[in-house]
Amino acid sequence: MSRLPALLGTITFSVFLFVACSAPPTKEIDRAQQAIDAARAAGAEQYAAESFTAATAALQQSHEAVDQRDYRLALSRAVDASDRAQEAEHIAADNKAKARTQSEAAVNSVNATVMHLQARLKAAEEARVPPRELAPAKETLKDAEGSLQKARALLAAQNYTGANQTVSGLDEQIRSEIRVVEAAITLRTARRPPKKK
């Protein structure tokens, strides 16, 4: 008689397992889809592409298993999809924060360099450097200011990768023009006759 409860427990579990695997795992598939949607909203497609792709692939495999009436595999793939989507969401949050820090630093660096070029152009004009010599630097300044405006808009829209790409290479380009302007100022100053006492 003492073996009866154990036997009944085994039978109950077997029946539960049979029932669980004899119908599509709709709840688990829905849960996986919700996790994927949350990961997408967190930017996983961009900031955790590998994990996000694995999650969507697992969900697709779950749907295919349902079509083939392999509900045990469908359940397994749905659970896997949910786990991978949650992992993608966490990775995306970390990578997005890093991208934000990097892009803000890049934009701030270019902004500081732009301000330096503005100051050197003003000094060049005061030193009476011919306008034609300053034209390339002024064109670079104009382009850089436009790029900065675009990058700031991208930052506001949380498109950190786009903001970074917008200002990429600008720092060195502006610094190059600063060196040219400074050389023109030095040359112009050297040509001036000494002031009479």
mmCIF file of C-alpha atoms in Angstrom:
data_model
loop_
_atom_site.group_PDB
_atom_site.id
_atom_site.type_symbol
_atom_site.label_atom_id
_atom_site.label_comp_id
_atom_site.label_asym_id
_atom_site.label_seq_id
_atom_site.Cartn_x
_atom_site.Cartn_y
_atom_site.Cartn_z
ATOM 1 C CA MET A 1 0.000 0.000 0.000
ATOM 2 C CA SER A 2 2.894 2.367 0.728
ATOM 3 C CA ARG A 3 3.979 2.254 -2.906
ATOM 4 C CA LEU A 4 0.581 3.457 -4.157
ATOM 5 C CA PRO A 5 1.126 7.240 -3.548
ATOM 6 C CA ALA A 6 4.459 7.110 -5.381
ATOM 7 C CA LEU A 7 2.886 5.239 -8.272
ATOM 8 C CA LEU A 8 -0.010 7.704 -8.442
ATOM 9 C CA GLY A 9 2.485 10.607 -8.420
ATOM 10 C CA THR A 10 4.392 9.115 -11.354
ATOM 11 C CA ILE A 11 1.190 8.543 -13.312
ATOM 12 C CA THR A 12 -0.028 12.103 -12.591
ATOM 13 C CA PHE A 13 3.279 13.597 -13.760
ATOM 14 C CA SER A 14 3.251 11.464 -16.909
ATOM 15 C CA VAL A 15 -0.297 12.566 -17.704
ATOM 16 C CA PHE A 16 0.664 16.215 -17.121
ATOM 17 C CA LEU A 17 3.705 15.845 -19.391
ATOM 18 C CA PHE A 18 1.574 14.195 -22.075
ATOM 19 C CA VAL A 19 -1.069 16.941 -21.880
ATOM 20 C CA ALA A 20 1.588 19.686 -21.880
ATOM 21 C CA CYS A 21 3.177 18.244 -25.007
ATOM 22 C CA SER A 22 -0.074 17.342 -26.769
ATOM 23 C CA ALA A 23 -1.090 20.958 -27.425
ATOM 24 C CA PRO A 24 0.769 23.969 -28.846
ATOM 25 C CA PRO A 25 2.658 25.899 -26.130
ATOM 26 C CA THR A 26 0.676 29.065 -26.852
ATOM 27 C CA LYS A 27 1.463 30.800 -23.544
ATOM 28 C CA GLU A 28 5.196 30.195 -23.887
ATOM 29 C CA ILE A 29 5.197 31.388 -27.506
ATOM 30 C CA ASP A 30 3.289 34.545 -26.519
ATOM 31 C CA ARG A 31 5.711 35.108 -23.640
ATOM 32 C CA ALA A 32 8.661 34.737 -26.028
ATOM 33 C CA GLN A 33 7.096 37.203 -28.472
ATOM 34 C CA GLN A 34 6.588 39.724 -25.658
ATOM 35 C CA ALA A 35 10.223 39.308 -24.583
ATOM 36 C CA ILE A 36 11.379 39.863 -28.177
ATOM 37 C CA ASP A 37 9.192 42.979 -28.467
ATOM 38 C CA ALA A 38 10.674 44.324 -25.224
ATOM 39 C CA ALA A 39 14.201 43.616 -26.457
ATOM 40 C CA ARG A 40 13.467 45.381 -29.758
ATOM 41 C CA ALA A 41 12.115 48.405 -27.849
ATOM 42 C CA ALA A 42 15.351 48.453 -25.832
ATOM 43 C CA GLY A 43 17.368 48.693 -29.058
ATOM 44 C CA ALA A 44 18.548 45.082 -29.166
ATOM 45 C CA GLU A 45 18.429 44.958 -32.968
ATOM 46 C CA GLN A 46 21.212 47.552 -33.019
ATOM 47 C CA TYR A 47 23.018 47.111 -29.694
ATOM 48 C CA ALA A 48 22.733 43.318 -29.150
ATOM 49 C CA ALA A 49 22.260 42.050 -32.689
ATOM 50 C CA GLU A 50 23.693 38.554 -32.137
ATOM 51 C CA SER A 51 21.507 37.684 -29.132
ATOM 52 C CA PHE A 52 18.447 39.312 -30.692
ATOM 53 C CA THR A 53 18.863 37.346 -33.937
ATOM 54 C CA ALA A 54 19.233 34.117 -31.936
ATOM 55 C CA ALA A 55 15.999 34.904 -30.047
ATOM 56 C CA THR A 56 13.978 35.593 -33.201
ATOM 57 C CA ALA A 57 15.413 32.461 -34.850
ATOM 58 C CA ALA A 58 14.406 30.334 -31.833
ATOM 59 C CA LEU A 59 10.874 31.749 -31.941
ATOM 60 C CA GLN A 60 10.642 30.994 -35.651
ATOM 61 C CA GLN A 61 11.770 27.421 -34.956
ATOM 62 C CA SER A 62 9.071 27.172 -32.274
ATOM 63 C CA HIS A 63 6.389 28.181 -34.805
ATOM 64 C CA GLU A 64 7.782 25.673 -37.320
ATOM 65 C CA ALA A 65 7.695 22.929 -34.679
ATOM 66 C CA VAL A 66 4.028 23.761 -33.973
ATOM 67 C CA ASP A 67 3.285 23.432 -37.692
ATOM 68 C CA GLN A 68 4.903 19.976 -37.578
ATOM 69 C CA ARG A 69 2.953 19.135 -34.394
ATOM 70 C CA ASP A 70 6.187 18.631 -32.468
ATOM 71 C CA TYR A 71 4.927 20.444 -29.386
ATOM 72 C CA ARG A 72 7.766 19.306 -27.138
ATOM 73 C CA LEU A 73 10.315 20.952 -29.483
ATOM 74 C CA ALA A 74 8.024 23.973 -29.887
ATOM 75 C CA LEU A 75 7.966 24.424 -26.096
ATOM 76 C CA SER A 76 11.740 24.063 -25.836
ATOM 77 C CA ARG A 77 12.387 26.608 -28.606
ATOM 78 C CA ALA A 78 9.844 29.088 -27.188
ATOM 79 C CA VAL A 79 11.509 28.981 -23.761
ATOM 80 C CA ASP A 80 14.910 29.394 -25.439
ATOM 81 C CA ALA A 81 13.604 32.368 -27.450
ATOM 82 C CA SER A 82 12.330 34.025 -24.286
ATOM 83 C CA ASP A 83 15.647 33.526 -22.455
ATOM 84 C CA ARG A 84 17.689 34.833 -25.383
ATOM 85 C CA ALA A 85 15.416 37.857 -25.802
ATOM 86 C CA GLN A 86 15.814 38.782 -22.129
ATOM 87 C CA GLU A 87 19.579 38.400 -22.474
ATOM 88 C CA ALA A 88 19.508 40.622 -25.583
ATOM 89 C CA GLU A 89 17.554 43.282 -23.685
ATOM 90 C CA HIS A 90 20.182 43.398 -20.910
ATOM 91 C CA ILE A 91 23.115 43.474 -23.355
ATOM 92 C CA ALA A 92 21.400 46.213 -25.375
ATOM 93 C CA ALA A 93 20.944 48.375 -22.269
ATOM 94 C CA ASP A 94 24.672 48.096 -21.440
ATOM 95 C CA ASN A 95 25.866 48.685 -25.008
ATOM 96 C CA LYS A 96 23.465 51.573 -25.513
ATOM 97 C CA ALA A 97 24.779 53.302 -22.378
ATOM 98 C CA LYS A 98 28.361 52.875 -23.621
ATOM 99 C CA ALA A 99 27.437 54.180 -27.079
ATOM 100 C CA ARG A 100 25.770 57.220 -25.503
ATOM 101 C CA THR A 101 28.861 58.039 -23.447
ATOM 102 C CA GLN A 102 31.158 57.639 -26.471
ATOM 103 C CA SER A 103 28.992 59.689 -28.831
ATOM 104 C CA GLU A 104 28.505 62.505 -26.298
ATOM 105 C CA ALA A 105 32.273 62.631 -25.756
ATOM 106 C CA ALA A 106 32.883 62.749 -29.532
ATOM 107 C CA VAL A 107 30.347 65.554 -30.033
ATOM 108 C CA ASN A 108 31.783 67.551 -27.111
ATOM 109 C CA SER A 109 35.311 67.125 -28.463
ATOM 110 C CA VAL A 110 34.319 68.378 -31.918
ATOM 111 C CA ASN A 111 32.407 71.279 -30.351
ATOM 112 C CA ALA A 112 35.532 72.349 -28.440
ATOM 113 C CA THR A 113 37.644 72.123 -31.616
ATOM 114 C CA VAL A 114 35.059 74.168 -33.546
ATOM 115 C CA MET A 115 35.220 76.881 -30.886
ATOM 116 C CA HIS A 116 39.019 76.878 -31.150
ATOM 117 C CA LEU A 117 38.841 77.318 -34.925
ATOM 118 C CA GLN A 118 36.338 80.164 -34.493
ATOM 119 C CA ALA A 119 38.764 81.919 -32.134
ATOM 120 C CA ARG A 120 41.737 81.447 -34.473
ATOM 121 C CA LEU A 121 39.749 82.751 -37.455
ATOM 122 C CA LYS A 122 38.840 85.853 -35.452
ATOM 123 C CA ALA A 123 42.511 86.328 -34.546
ATOM 124 C CA ALA A 124 43.461 85.872 -38.222
ATOM 125 C CA GLU A 125 40.985 88.539 -39.297
ATOM 126 C CA GLU A 126 42.374 90.920 -36.662
ATOM 127 C CA ALA A 127 45.870 90.184 -37.991
ATOM 128 C CA ARG A 128 44.504 91.071 -41.450
ATOM 129 C CA VAL A 129 45.174 87.712 -43.044
ATOM 130 C CA PRO A 130 43.742 87.912 -46.600
ATOM 131 C CA PRO A 131 40.171 86.475 -46.782
ATOM 132 C CA ARG A 132 41.113 84.084 -49.616
ATOM 133 C CA GLU A 133 43.609 82.379 -47.268
ATOM 134 C CA LEU A 134 40.880 81.877 -44.662
ATOM 135 C CA ALA A 135 38.194 80.668 -47.086
ATOM 136 C CA PRO A 136 38.952 76.909 -46.763
ATOM 137 C CA ALA A 137 38.948 77.133 -42.951
ATOM 138 C CA LYS A 138 35.657 79.037 -42.981
ATOM 139 C CA GLU A 139 34.117 76.413 -45.275
ATOM 140 C CA THR A 140 35.309 73.644 -42.929
ATOM 141 C CA LEU A 141 33.862 75.566 -39.982
ATOM 142 C CA LYS A 142 30.501 75.934 -41.705
ATOM 143 C CA ASP A 143 30.361 72.211 -42.535
ATOM 144 C CA ALA A 144 31.432 71.270 -38.998
ATOM 145 C CA GLU A 145 28.747 73.439 -37.429
ATOM 146 C CA GLY A 146 26.132 71.762 -39.649
ATOM 147 C CA SER A 147 27.417 68.322 -38.686
ATOM 148 C CA LEU A 148 27.338 69.249 -35.004
ATOM 149 C CA GLN A 149 23.733 70.371 -35.291
ATOM 150 C CA LYS A 150 22.811 67.088 -36.975
ATOM 151 C CA ALA A 151 24.760 65.057 -34.381
ATOM 152 C CA ARG A 152 22.985 66.815 -31.508
ATOM 153 C CA ALA A 153 19.609 66.018 -33.096
ATOM 154 C CA LEU A 154 20.652 62.361 -33.397
ATOM 155 C CA LEU A 155 21.742 62.342 -29.738
ATOM 156 C CA ALA A 156 18.342 63.740 -28.739
ATOM 157 C CA ALA A 157 16.711 60.932 -30.750
ATOM 158 C CA GLN A 158 18.979 58.397 -28.950
ATOM 159 C CA ASN A 159 20.641 57.434 -32.235
ATOM 160 C CA TYR A 160 24.102 57.288 -30.691
ATOM 161 C CA THR A 161 25.715 55.327 -33.511
ATOM 162 C CA GLY A 162 24.451 57.875 -36.037
ATOM 163 C CA ALA A 163 25.705 60.797 -33.922
ATOM 164 C CA ASN A 164 29.132 59.205 -33.658
ATOM 165 C CA GLN A 165 29.331 58.603 -37.405
ATOM 166 C CA THR A 166 28.255 62.196 -38.137
ATOM 167 C CA VAL A 167 31.233 63.701 -36.287
ATOM 168 C CA SER A 168 33.708 60.937 -37.125
ATOM 169 C CA GLY A 169 36.949 62.372 -38.540
ATOM 170 C CA LEU A 170 35.867 65.990 -38.014
ATOM 171 C CA ASP A 171 38.246 66.637 -35.126
ATOM 172 C CA GLU A 172 41.376 66.023 -37.197
ATOM 173 C CA GLN A 173 39.978 67.900 -40.192
ATOM 174 C CA ILE A 174 39.294 70.988 -38.057
ATOM 175 C CA ARG A 175 42.664 70.751 -36.294
ATOM 176 C CA SER A 176 44.342 70.681 -39.702
ATOM 177 C CA GLU A 177 42.626 73.966 -40.630
ATOM 178 C CA ILE A 178 43.587 75.450 -37.256
ATOM 179 C CA ARG A 179 47.254 74.726 -38.029
ATOM 180 C CA VAL A 180 46.900 76.418 -41.450
ATOM 181 C CA VAL A 181 45.250 79.499 -39.908
ATOM 182 C CA GLU A 182 47.872 79.734 -37.178
ATOM 183 C CA ALA A 183 50.641 79.523 -39.775
ATOM 184 C CA ALA A 184 48.949 82.337 -41.737
ATOM 185 C CA ILE A 185 48.746 84.473 -38.576
ATOM 186 C CA THR A 186 52.423 83.865 -37.810
ATOM 187 C CA LEU A 187 53.431 84.752 -41.370
ATOM 188 C CA ARG A 188 51.296 87.875 -41.405
ATOM 189 C CA THR A 189 52.627 89.030 -38.036
ATOM 190 C CA ALA A 190 56.223 88.449 -39.163
ATOM 191 C CA ARG A 191 55.694 90.653 -42.230
ATOM 192 C CA ARG A 192 54.497 93.619 -40.218
ATOM 193 C CA PRO A 193 57.016 96.394 -39.855
ATOM 194 C CA PRO A 194 58.083 97.022 -36.268
ATOM 195 C CA LYS A 195 56.173 99.778 -34.497
ATOM 196 C CA LYS A 196 57.958 103.113 -34.243
ATOM 197 C CA LYS A 197 58.830 104.253 -30.785
#
